[in-house]
PDB file of C-alpha atoms and ligand atoms in Angstrom:
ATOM      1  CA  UNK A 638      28.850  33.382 -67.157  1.00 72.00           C
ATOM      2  CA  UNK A 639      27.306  32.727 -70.221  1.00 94.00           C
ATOM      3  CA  UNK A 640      27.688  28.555 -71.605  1.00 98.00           C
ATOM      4  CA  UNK A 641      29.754  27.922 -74.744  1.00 98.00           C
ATOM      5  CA  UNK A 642      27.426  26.753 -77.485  1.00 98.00           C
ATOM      6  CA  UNK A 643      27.929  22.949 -78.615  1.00 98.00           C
ATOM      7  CA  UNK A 644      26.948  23.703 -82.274  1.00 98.00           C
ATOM      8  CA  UNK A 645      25.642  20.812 -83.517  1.00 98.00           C
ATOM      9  CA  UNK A 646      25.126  22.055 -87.240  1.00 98.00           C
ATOM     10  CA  UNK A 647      28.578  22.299 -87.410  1.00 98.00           C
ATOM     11  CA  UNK A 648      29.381  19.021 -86.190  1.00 98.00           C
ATOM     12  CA  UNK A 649      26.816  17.413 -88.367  1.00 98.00           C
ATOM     13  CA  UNK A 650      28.210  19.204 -91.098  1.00 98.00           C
ATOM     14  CA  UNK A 651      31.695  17.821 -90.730  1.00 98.00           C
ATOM     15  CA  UNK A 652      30.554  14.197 -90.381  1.00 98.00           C
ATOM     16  CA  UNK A 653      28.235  14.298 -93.163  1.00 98.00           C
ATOM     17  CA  UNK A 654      31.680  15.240 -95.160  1.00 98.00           C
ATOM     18  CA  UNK A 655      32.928  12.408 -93.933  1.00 98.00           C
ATOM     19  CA  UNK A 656      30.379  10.281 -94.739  1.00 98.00           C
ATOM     20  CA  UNK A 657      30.306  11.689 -98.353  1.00 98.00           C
ATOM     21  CA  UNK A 658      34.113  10.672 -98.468  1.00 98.00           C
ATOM     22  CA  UNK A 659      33.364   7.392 -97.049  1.00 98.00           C
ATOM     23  CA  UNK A 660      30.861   6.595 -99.328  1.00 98.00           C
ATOM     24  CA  UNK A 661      32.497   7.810-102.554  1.00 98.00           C
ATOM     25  CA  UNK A 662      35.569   5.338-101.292  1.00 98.00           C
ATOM     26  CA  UNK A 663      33.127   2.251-101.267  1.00 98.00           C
ATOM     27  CA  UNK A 664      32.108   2.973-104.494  1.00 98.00           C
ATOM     28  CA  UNK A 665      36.279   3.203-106.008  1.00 98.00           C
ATOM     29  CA  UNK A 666      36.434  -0.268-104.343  1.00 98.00           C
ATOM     30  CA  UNK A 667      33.751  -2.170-106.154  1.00 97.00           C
ATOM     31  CA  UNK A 668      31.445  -1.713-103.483  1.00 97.00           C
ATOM     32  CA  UNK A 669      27.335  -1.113-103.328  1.00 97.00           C
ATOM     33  CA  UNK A 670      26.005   1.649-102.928  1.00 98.00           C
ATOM     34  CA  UNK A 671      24.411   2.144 -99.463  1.00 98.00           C
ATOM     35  CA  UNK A 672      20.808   2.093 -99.270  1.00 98.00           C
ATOM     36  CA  UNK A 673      18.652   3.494 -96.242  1.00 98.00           C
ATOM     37  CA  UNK A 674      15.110   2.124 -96.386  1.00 98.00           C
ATOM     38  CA  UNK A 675      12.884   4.391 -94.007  1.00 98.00           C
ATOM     39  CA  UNK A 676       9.301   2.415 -92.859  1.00 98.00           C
ATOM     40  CA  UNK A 677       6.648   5.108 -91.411  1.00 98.00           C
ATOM     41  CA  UNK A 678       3.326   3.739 -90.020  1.00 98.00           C
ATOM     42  CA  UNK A 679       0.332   6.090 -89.898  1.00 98.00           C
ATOM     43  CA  UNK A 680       0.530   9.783 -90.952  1.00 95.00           C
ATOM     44  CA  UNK A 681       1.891  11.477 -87.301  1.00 95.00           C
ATOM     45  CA  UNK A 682       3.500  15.025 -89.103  1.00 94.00           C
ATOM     46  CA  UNK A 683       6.436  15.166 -86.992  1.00 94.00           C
ATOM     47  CA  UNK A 684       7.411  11.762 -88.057  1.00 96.00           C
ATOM     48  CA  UNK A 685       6.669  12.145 -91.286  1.00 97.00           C
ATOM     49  CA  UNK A 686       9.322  15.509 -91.196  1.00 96.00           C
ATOM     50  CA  UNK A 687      11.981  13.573 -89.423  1.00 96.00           C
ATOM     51  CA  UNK A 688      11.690  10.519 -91.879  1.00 97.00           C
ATOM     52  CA  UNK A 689      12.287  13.541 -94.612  1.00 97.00           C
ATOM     53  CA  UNK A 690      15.493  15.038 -93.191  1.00 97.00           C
ATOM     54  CA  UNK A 691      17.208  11.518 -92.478  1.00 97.00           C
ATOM     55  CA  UNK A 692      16.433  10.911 -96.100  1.00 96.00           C
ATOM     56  CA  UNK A 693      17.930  14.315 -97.153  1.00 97.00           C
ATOM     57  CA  UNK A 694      21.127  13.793 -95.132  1.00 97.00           C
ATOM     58  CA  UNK A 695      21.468  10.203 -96.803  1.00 98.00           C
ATOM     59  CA  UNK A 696      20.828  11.691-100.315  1.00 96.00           C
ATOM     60  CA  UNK A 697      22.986  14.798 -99.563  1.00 97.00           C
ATOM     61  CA  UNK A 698      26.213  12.155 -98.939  1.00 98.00           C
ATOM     62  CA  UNK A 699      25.455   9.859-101.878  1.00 98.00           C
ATOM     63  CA  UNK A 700      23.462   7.107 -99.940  1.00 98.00           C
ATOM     64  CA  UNK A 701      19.958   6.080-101.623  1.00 98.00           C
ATOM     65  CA  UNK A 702      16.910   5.714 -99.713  1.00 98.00           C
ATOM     66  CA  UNK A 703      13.115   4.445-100.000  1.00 98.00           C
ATOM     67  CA  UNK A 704      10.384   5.372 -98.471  1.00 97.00           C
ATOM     68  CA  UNK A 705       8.353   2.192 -97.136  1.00 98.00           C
ATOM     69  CA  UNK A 706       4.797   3.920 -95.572  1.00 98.00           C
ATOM     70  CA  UNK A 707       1.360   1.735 -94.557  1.00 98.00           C
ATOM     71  CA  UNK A 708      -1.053   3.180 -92.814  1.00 98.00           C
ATOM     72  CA  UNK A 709      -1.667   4.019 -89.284  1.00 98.00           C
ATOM     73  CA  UNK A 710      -4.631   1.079 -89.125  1.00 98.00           C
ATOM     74  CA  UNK A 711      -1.568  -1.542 -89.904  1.00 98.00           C
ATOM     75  CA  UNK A 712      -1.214  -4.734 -87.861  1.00 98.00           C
ATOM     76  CA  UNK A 713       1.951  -5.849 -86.416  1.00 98.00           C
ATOM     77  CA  UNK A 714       2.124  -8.347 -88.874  1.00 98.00           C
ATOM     78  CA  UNK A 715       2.255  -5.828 -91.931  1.00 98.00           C
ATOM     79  CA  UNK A 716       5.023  -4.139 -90.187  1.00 99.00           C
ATOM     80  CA  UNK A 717       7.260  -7.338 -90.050  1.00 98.00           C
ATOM     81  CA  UNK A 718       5.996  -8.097 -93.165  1.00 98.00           C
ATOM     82  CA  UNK A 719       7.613  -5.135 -94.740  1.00 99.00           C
ATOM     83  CA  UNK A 720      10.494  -5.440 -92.710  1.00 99.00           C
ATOM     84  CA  UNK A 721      11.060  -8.824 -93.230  1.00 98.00           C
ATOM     85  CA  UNK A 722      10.599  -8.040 -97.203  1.00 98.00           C
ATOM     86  CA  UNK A 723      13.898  -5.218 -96.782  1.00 99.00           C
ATOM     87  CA  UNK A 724      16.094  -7.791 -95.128  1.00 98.00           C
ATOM     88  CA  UNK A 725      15.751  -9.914 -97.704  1.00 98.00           C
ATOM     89  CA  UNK A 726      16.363  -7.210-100.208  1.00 98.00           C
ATOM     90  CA  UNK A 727      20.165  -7.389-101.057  1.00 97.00           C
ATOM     91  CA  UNK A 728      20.202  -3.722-102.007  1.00 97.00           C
ATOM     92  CA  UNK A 729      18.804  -2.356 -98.679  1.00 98.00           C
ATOM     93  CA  UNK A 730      21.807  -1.945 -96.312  1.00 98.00           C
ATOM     94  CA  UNK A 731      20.294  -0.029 -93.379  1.00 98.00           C
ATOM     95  CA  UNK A 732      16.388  -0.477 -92.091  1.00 98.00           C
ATOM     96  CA  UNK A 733      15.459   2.547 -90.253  1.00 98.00           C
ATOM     97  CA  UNK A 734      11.607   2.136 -88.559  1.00 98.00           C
ATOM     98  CA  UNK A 735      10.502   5.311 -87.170  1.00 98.00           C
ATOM     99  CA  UNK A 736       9.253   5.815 -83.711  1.00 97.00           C
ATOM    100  CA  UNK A 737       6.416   5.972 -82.040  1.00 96.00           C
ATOM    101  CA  UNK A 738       4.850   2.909 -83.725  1.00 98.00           C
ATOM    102  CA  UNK A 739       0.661   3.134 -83.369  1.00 98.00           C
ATOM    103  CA  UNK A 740      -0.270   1.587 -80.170  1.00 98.00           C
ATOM    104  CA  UNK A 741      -1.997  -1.244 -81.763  1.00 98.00           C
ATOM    105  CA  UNK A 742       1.925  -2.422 -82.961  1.00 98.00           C
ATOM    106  CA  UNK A 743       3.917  -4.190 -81.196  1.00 98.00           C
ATOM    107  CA  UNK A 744       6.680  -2.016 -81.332  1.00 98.00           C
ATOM    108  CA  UNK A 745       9.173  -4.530 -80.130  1.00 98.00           C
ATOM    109  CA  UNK A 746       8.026  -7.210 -82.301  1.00 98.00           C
ATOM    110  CA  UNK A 747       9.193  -5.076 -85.365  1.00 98.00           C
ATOM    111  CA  UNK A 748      12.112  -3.965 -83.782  1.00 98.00           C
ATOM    112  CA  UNK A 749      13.164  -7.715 -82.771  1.00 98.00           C
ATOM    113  CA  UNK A 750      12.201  -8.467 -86.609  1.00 98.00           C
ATOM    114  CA  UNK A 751      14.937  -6.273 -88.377  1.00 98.00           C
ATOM    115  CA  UNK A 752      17.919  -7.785 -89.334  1.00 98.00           C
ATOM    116  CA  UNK A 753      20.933  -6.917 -86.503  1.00 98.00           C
ATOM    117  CA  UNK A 754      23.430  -6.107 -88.819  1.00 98.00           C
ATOM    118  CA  UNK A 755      20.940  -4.116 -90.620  1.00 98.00           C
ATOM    119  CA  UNK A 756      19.120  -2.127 -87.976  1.00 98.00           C
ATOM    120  CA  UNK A 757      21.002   1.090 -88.228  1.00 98.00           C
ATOM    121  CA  UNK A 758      19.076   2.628 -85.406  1.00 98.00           C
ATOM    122  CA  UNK A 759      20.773   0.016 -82.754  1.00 98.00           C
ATOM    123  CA  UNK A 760      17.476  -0.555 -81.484  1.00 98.00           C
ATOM    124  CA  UNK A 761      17.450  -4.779 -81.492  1.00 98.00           C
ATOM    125  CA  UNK A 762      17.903  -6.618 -78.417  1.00 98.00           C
ATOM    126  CA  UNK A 763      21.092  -8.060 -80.091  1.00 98.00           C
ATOM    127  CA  UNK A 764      22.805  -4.506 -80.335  1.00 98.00           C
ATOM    128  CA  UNK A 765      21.474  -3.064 -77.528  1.00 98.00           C
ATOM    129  CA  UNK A 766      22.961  -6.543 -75.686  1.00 98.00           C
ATOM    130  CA  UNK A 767      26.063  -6.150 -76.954  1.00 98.00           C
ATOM    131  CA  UNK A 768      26.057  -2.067 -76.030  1.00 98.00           C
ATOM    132  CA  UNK A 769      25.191  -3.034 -72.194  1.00 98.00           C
ATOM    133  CA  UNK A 770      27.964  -5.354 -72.622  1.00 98.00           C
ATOM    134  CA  UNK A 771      30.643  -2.703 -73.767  1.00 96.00           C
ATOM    135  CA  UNK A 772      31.357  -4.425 -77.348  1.00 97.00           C
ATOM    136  CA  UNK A 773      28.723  -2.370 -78.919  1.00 94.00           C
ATOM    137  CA  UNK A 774      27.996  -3.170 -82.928  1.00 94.00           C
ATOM    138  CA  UNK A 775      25.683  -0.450 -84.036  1.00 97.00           C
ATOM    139  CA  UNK A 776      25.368   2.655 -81.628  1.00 97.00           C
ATOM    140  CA  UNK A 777      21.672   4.077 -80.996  1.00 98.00           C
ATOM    141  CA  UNK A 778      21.890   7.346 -83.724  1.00 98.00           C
ATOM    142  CA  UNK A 779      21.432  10.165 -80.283  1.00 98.00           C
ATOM    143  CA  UNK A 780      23.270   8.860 -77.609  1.00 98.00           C
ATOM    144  CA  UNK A 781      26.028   7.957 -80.184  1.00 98.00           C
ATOM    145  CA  UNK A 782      25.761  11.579 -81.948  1.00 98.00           C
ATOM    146  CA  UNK A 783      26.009  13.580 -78.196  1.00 98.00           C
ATOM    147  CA  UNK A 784      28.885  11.518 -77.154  1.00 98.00           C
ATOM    148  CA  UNK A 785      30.616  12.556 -80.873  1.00 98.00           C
ATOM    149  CA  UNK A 786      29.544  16.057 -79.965  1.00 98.00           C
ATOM    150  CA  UNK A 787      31.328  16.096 -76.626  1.00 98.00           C
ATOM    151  CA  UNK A 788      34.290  14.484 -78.442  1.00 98.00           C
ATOM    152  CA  UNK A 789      34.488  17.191 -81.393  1.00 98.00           C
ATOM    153  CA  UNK A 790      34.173  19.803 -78.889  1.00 98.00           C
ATOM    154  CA  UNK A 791      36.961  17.877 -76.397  1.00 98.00           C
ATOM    155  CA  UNK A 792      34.629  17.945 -73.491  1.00 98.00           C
ATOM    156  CA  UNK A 793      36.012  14.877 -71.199  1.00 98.00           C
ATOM    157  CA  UNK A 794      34.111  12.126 -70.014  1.00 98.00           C
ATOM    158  CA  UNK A 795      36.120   9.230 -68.109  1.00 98.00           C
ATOM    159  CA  UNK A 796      36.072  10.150 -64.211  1.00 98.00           C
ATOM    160  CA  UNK A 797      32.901  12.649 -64.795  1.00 98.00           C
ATOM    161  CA  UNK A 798      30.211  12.366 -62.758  1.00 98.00           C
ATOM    162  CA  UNK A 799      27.316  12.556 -65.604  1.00 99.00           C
ATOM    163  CA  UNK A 800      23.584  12.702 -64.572  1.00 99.00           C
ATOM    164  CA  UNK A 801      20.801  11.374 -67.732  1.00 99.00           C
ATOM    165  CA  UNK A 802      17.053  12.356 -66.932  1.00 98.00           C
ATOM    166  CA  UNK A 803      15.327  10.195 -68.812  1.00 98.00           C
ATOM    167  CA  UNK A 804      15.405   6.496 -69.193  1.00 98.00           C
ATOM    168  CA  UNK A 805      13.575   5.687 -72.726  1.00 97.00           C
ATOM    169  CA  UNK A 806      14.832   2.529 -74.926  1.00 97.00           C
ATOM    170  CA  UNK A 807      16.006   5.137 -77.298  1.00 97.00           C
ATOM    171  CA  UNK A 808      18.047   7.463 -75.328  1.00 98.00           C
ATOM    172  CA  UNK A 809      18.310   6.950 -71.522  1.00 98.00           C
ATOM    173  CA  UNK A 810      19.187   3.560 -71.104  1.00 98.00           C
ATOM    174  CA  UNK A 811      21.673   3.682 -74.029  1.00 98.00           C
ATOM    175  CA  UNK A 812      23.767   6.736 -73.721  1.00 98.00           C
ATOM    176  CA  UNK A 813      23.100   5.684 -69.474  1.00 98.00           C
ATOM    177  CA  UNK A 814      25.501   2.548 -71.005  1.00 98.00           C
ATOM    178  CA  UNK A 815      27.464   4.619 -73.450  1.00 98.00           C
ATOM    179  CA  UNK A 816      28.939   6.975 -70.625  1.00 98.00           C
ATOM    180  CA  UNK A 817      29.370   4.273 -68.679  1.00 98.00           C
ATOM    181  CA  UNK A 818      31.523   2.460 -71.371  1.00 97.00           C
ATOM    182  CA  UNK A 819      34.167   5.618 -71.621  1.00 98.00           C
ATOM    183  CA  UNK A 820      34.155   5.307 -67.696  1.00 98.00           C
ATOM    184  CA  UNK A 821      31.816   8.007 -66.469  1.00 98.00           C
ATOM    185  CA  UNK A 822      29.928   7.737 -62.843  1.00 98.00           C
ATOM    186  CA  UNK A 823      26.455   7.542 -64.438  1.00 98.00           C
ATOM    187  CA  UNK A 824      23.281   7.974 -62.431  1.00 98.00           C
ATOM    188  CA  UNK A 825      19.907   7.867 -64.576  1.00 98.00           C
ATOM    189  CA  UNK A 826      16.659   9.314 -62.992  1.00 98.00           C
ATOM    190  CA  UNK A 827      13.275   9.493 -63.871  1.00 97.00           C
ATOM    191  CA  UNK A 828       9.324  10.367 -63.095  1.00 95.00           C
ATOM    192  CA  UNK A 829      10.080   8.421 -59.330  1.00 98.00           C
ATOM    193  CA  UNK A 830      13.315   9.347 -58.693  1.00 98.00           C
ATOM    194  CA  UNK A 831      13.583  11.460 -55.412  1.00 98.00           C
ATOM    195  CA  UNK A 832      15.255  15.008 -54.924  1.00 98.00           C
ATOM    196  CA  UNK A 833      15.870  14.931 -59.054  1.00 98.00           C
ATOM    197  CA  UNK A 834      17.344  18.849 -58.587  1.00 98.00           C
ATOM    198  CA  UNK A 835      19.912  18.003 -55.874  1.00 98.00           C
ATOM    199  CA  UNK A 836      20.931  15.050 -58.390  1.00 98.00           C
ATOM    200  CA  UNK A 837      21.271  17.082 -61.347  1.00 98.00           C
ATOM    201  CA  UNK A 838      23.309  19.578 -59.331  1.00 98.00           C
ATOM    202  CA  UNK A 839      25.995  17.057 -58.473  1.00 98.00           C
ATOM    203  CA  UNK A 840      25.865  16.494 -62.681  1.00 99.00           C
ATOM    204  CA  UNK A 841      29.087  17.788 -64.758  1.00 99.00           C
ATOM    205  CA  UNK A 842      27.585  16.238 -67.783  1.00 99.00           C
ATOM    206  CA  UNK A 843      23.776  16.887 -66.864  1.00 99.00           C
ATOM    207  CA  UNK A 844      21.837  15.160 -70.371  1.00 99.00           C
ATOM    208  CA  UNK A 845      17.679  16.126 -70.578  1.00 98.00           C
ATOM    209  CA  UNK A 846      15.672  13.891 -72.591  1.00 98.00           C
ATOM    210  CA  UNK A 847      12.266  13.841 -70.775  1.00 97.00           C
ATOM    211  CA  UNK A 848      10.093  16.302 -73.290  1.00 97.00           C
ATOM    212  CA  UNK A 849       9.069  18.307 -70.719  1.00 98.00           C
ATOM    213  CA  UNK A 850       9.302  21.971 -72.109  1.00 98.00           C
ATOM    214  CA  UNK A 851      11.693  23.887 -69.917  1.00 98.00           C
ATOM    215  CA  UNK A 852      11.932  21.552 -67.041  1.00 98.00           C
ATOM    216  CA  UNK A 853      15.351  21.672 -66.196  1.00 98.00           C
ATOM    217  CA  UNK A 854      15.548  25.207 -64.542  1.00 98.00           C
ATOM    218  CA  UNK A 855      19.172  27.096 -63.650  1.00 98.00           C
ATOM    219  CA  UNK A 856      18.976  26.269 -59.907  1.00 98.00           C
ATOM    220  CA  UNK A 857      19.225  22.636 -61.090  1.00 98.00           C
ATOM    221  CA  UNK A 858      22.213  23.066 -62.931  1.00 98.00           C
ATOM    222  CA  UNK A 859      25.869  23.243 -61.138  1.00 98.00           C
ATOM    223  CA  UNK A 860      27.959  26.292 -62.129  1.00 98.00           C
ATOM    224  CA  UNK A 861      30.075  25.352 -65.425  1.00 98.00           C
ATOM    225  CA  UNK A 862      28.097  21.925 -65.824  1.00 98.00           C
ATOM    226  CA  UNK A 863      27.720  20.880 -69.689  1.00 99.00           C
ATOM    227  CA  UNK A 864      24.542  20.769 -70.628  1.00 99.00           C
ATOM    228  CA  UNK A 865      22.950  18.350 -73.475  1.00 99.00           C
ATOM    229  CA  UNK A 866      19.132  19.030 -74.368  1.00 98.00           C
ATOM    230  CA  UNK A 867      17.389  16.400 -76.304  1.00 98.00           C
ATOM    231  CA  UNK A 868      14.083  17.087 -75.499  1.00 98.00           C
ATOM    232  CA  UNK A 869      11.716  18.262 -78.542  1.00 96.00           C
ATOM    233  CA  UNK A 870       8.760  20.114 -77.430  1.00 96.00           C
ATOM    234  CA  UNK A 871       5.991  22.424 -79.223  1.00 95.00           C
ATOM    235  CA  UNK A 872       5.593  25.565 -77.483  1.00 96.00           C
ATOM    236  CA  UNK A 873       3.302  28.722 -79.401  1.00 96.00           C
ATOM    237  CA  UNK A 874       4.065  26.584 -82.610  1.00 93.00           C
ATOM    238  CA  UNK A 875       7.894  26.185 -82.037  1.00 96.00           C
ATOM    239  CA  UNK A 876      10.092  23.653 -81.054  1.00 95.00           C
ATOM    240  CA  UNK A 877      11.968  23.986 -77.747  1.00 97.00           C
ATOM    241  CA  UNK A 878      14.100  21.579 -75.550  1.00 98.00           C
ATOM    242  CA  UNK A 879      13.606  20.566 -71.969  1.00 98.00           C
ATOM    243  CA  UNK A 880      16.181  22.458 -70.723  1.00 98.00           C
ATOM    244  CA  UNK A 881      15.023  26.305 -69.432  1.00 98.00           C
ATOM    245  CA  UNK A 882      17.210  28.874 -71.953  1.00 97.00           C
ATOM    246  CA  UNK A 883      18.298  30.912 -68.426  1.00 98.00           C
ATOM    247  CA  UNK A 884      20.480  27.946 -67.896  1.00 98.00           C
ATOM    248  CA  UNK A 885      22.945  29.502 -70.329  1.00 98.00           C
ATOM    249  CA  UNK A 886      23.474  31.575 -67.278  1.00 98.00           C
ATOM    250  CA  UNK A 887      24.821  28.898 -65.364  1.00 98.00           C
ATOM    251  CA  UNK A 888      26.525  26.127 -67.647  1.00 98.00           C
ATOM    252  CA  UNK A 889      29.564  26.105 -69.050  1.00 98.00           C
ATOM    253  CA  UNK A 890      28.413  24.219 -71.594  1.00 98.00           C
ATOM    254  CA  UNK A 891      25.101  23.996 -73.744  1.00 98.00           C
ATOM    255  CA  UNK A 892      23.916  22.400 -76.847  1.00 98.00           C
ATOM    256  CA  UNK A 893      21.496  25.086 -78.682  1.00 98.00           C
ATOM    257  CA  UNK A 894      17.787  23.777 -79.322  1.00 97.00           C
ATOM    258  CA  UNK A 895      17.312  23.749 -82.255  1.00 97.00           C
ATOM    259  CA  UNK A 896      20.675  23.098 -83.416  1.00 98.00           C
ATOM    260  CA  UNK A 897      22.201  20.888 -80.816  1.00 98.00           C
ATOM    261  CA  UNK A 898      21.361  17.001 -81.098  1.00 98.00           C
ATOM    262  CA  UNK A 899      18.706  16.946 -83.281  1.00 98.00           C
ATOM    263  CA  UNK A 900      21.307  17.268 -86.387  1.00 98.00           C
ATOM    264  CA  UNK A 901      24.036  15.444 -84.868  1.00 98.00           C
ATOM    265  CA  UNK A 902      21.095  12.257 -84.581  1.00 98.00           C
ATOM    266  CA  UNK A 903      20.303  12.226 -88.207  1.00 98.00           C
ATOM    267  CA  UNK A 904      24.651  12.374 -89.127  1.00 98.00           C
ATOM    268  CA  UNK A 905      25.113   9.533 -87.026  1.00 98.00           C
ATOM    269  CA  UNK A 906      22.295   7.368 -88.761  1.00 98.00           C
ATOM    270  CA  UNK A 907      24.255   8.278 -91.959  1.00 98.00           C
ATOM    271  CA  UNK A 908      27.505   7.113 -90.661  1.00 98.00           C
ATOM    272  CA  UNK A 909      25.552   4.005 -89.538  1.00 98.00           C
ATOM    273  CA  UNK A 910      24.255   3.292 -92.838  1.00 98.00           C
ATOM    274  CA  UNK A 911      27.650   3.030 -94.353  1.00 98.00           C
ATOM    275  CA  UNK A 912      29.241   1.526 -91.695  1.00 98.00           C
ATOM    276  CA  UNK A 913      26.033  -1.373 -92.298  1.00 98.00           C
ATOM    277  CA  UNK A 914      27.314  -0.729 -95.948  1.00 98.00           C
ATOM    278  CA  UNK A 915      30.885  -1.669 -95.625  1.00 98.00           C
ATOM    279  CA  UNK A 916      30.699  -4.733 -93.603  1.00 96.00           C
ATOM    280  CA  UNK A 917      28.485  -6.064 -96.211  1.00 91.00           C
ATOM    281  CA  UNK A 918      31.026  -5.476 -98.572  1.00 85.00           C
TER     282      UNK A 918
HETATM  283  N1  LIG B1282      11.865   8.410 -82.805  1.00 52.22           N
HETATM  284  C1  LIG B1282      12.496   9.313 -82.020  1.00 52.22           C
HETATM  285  N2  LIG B1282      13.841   9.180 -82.118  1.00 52.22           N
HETATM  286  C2  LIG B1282      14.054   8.154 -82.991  1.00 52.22           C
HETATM  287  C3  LIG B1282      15.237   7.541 -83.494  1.00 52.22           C
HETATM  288  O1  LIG B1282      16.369   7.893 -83.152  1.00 52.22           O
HETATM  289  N3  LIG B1282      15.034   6.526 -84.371  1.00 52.22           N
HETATM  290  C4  LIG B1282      13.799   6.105 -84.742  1.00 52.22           C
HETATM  291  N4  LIG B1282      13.709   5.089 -85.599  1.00 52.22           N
HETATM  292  N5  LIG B1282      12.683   6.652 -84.295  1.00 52.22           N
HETATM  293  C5  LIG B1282      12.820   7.676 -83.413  1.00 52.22           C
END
């Protein structure tokens, strides 16, 4: 057998297009134009690329954005400084911090500091309390964008048993929640978890976000299972996921690395930012 590709291009592609509609129908109402303000700390090049293509898929759909950057010496005061500046700013719809903050910030600090209705990554305690409740506001950009892609590509999830590896603030524990919320059987494991490949075998929606290059191997992987790799790991001097490419073997279904999530992460942070947009307006 060889997995079905979950082409996340051409999912981004369509939401962006929707996005661009949405947008252009604010504007015919007498609405503001949405505005994504992007704050990088310190000069780390693959943040500085990701910052790039989330402000090239807002431009691309007729949202602006600004570029907020102080350097990677900045206190965790100068961080909610500048964030507290954007909330106040009426034009800035959507505050978008990029992660890893350097260790001298307290990363939660900032993140507690953006406005709720305004933190278009999902990422403050009050959306990611109202996500573990199941009445989420604003959905974390990659655990929102995989359970779209599973959608698009009519891949069910109530009654599955799904299996996350990986339990980071950012995608883990949210899309752990997510899946729960459309009534999957949800186990999450991690670095102590015991017998991980048995667990991952009992997995029809088996998701890899550990950034470990290549860790989840075929034998892991039960015949037909759909397969969702977020990892993002250098290998040689190119990017690969954490899921082993002979697992196309074995799945049923696979999203492509590049290609998968990473593009369907940066559509839903455009989505978010006019959804932030419109209930402003
Ligand atoms: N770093 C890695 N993923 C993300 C994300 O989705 N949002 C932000 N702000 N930083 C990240």
């Amino acid at each position: 057998m060889t997995a079905q590709l979950l082409d996340g291009k051409a999912a981004a592609a369509a939401i962006l297009a929707e996005v661009a509609a949405g947008v252009a129908a604010l504007l015919a109402a007498g609405g503001r134009r949405p505005h994504l303000a992007a704050v990088l700390v310190g000069d780390d090049p693959a943040s500085q690329t990701y910052v790039r293509m989330k402000r090239r898929n807002a431009e691309e759909v007729g949202i602006e954005s600004s570029d907020h950057r102080l350097p990677a010496s900045a206190t965790t005061d100068e961080v909610k400084e500048l964030v507290r500046g954007l909330n106040a700013e009426s034009r800035v719809s959507a505050i978008l911090v990029q992660m890893p903050l350097p260790p001298q910030v307290d990363a939660g600090a900032v993140i507690e500091c953006v406005d709720p209705p305004k933190d278009v990554d999902g990422f403050h305690p009050y959306n990611a309390g109202r996500l573990a409740l199941g009445d989420p506001a604003v959905l974390p950009c990659t655990p929102a964008g995989i359970l779209e892609l599973l959608d698009r590509n009519q891949i069910p999830v109530d009654g599955r048993r799904a299996v996350v590896v990986g339990r980071s603030n950012i995608v883990g524990k949210p899309l752990a929640l997510l899946l729960l919320n459309r009534h999957a059987t949800v186990t999450v494991c991690h670095s102590h978890t015991r017998d991980l490949p048995a667990l991952c075998r009992e997995a029809e929606i088996l998701v890899a976000a550990v950034g470990k290059t290549f860790y989840i191997g075929p034998d892991w992987v039960r015949p037909g299972a759909t397969v969702i790799d977020v990892g993002v790991n250098r290998l040689d001097g190119r990017l690969v996921g954490d899921v082993d490419p002979a697992v196309a073997q074995v799945a049923g279904w696979l999203t492509p690395n590049p290609g998968g999530v990473g593009p369907m992460t940066r559509a839903m942070l455009v989505r978010n930012t006019l959804l932030a947009a419109e209930r402003r307006s």
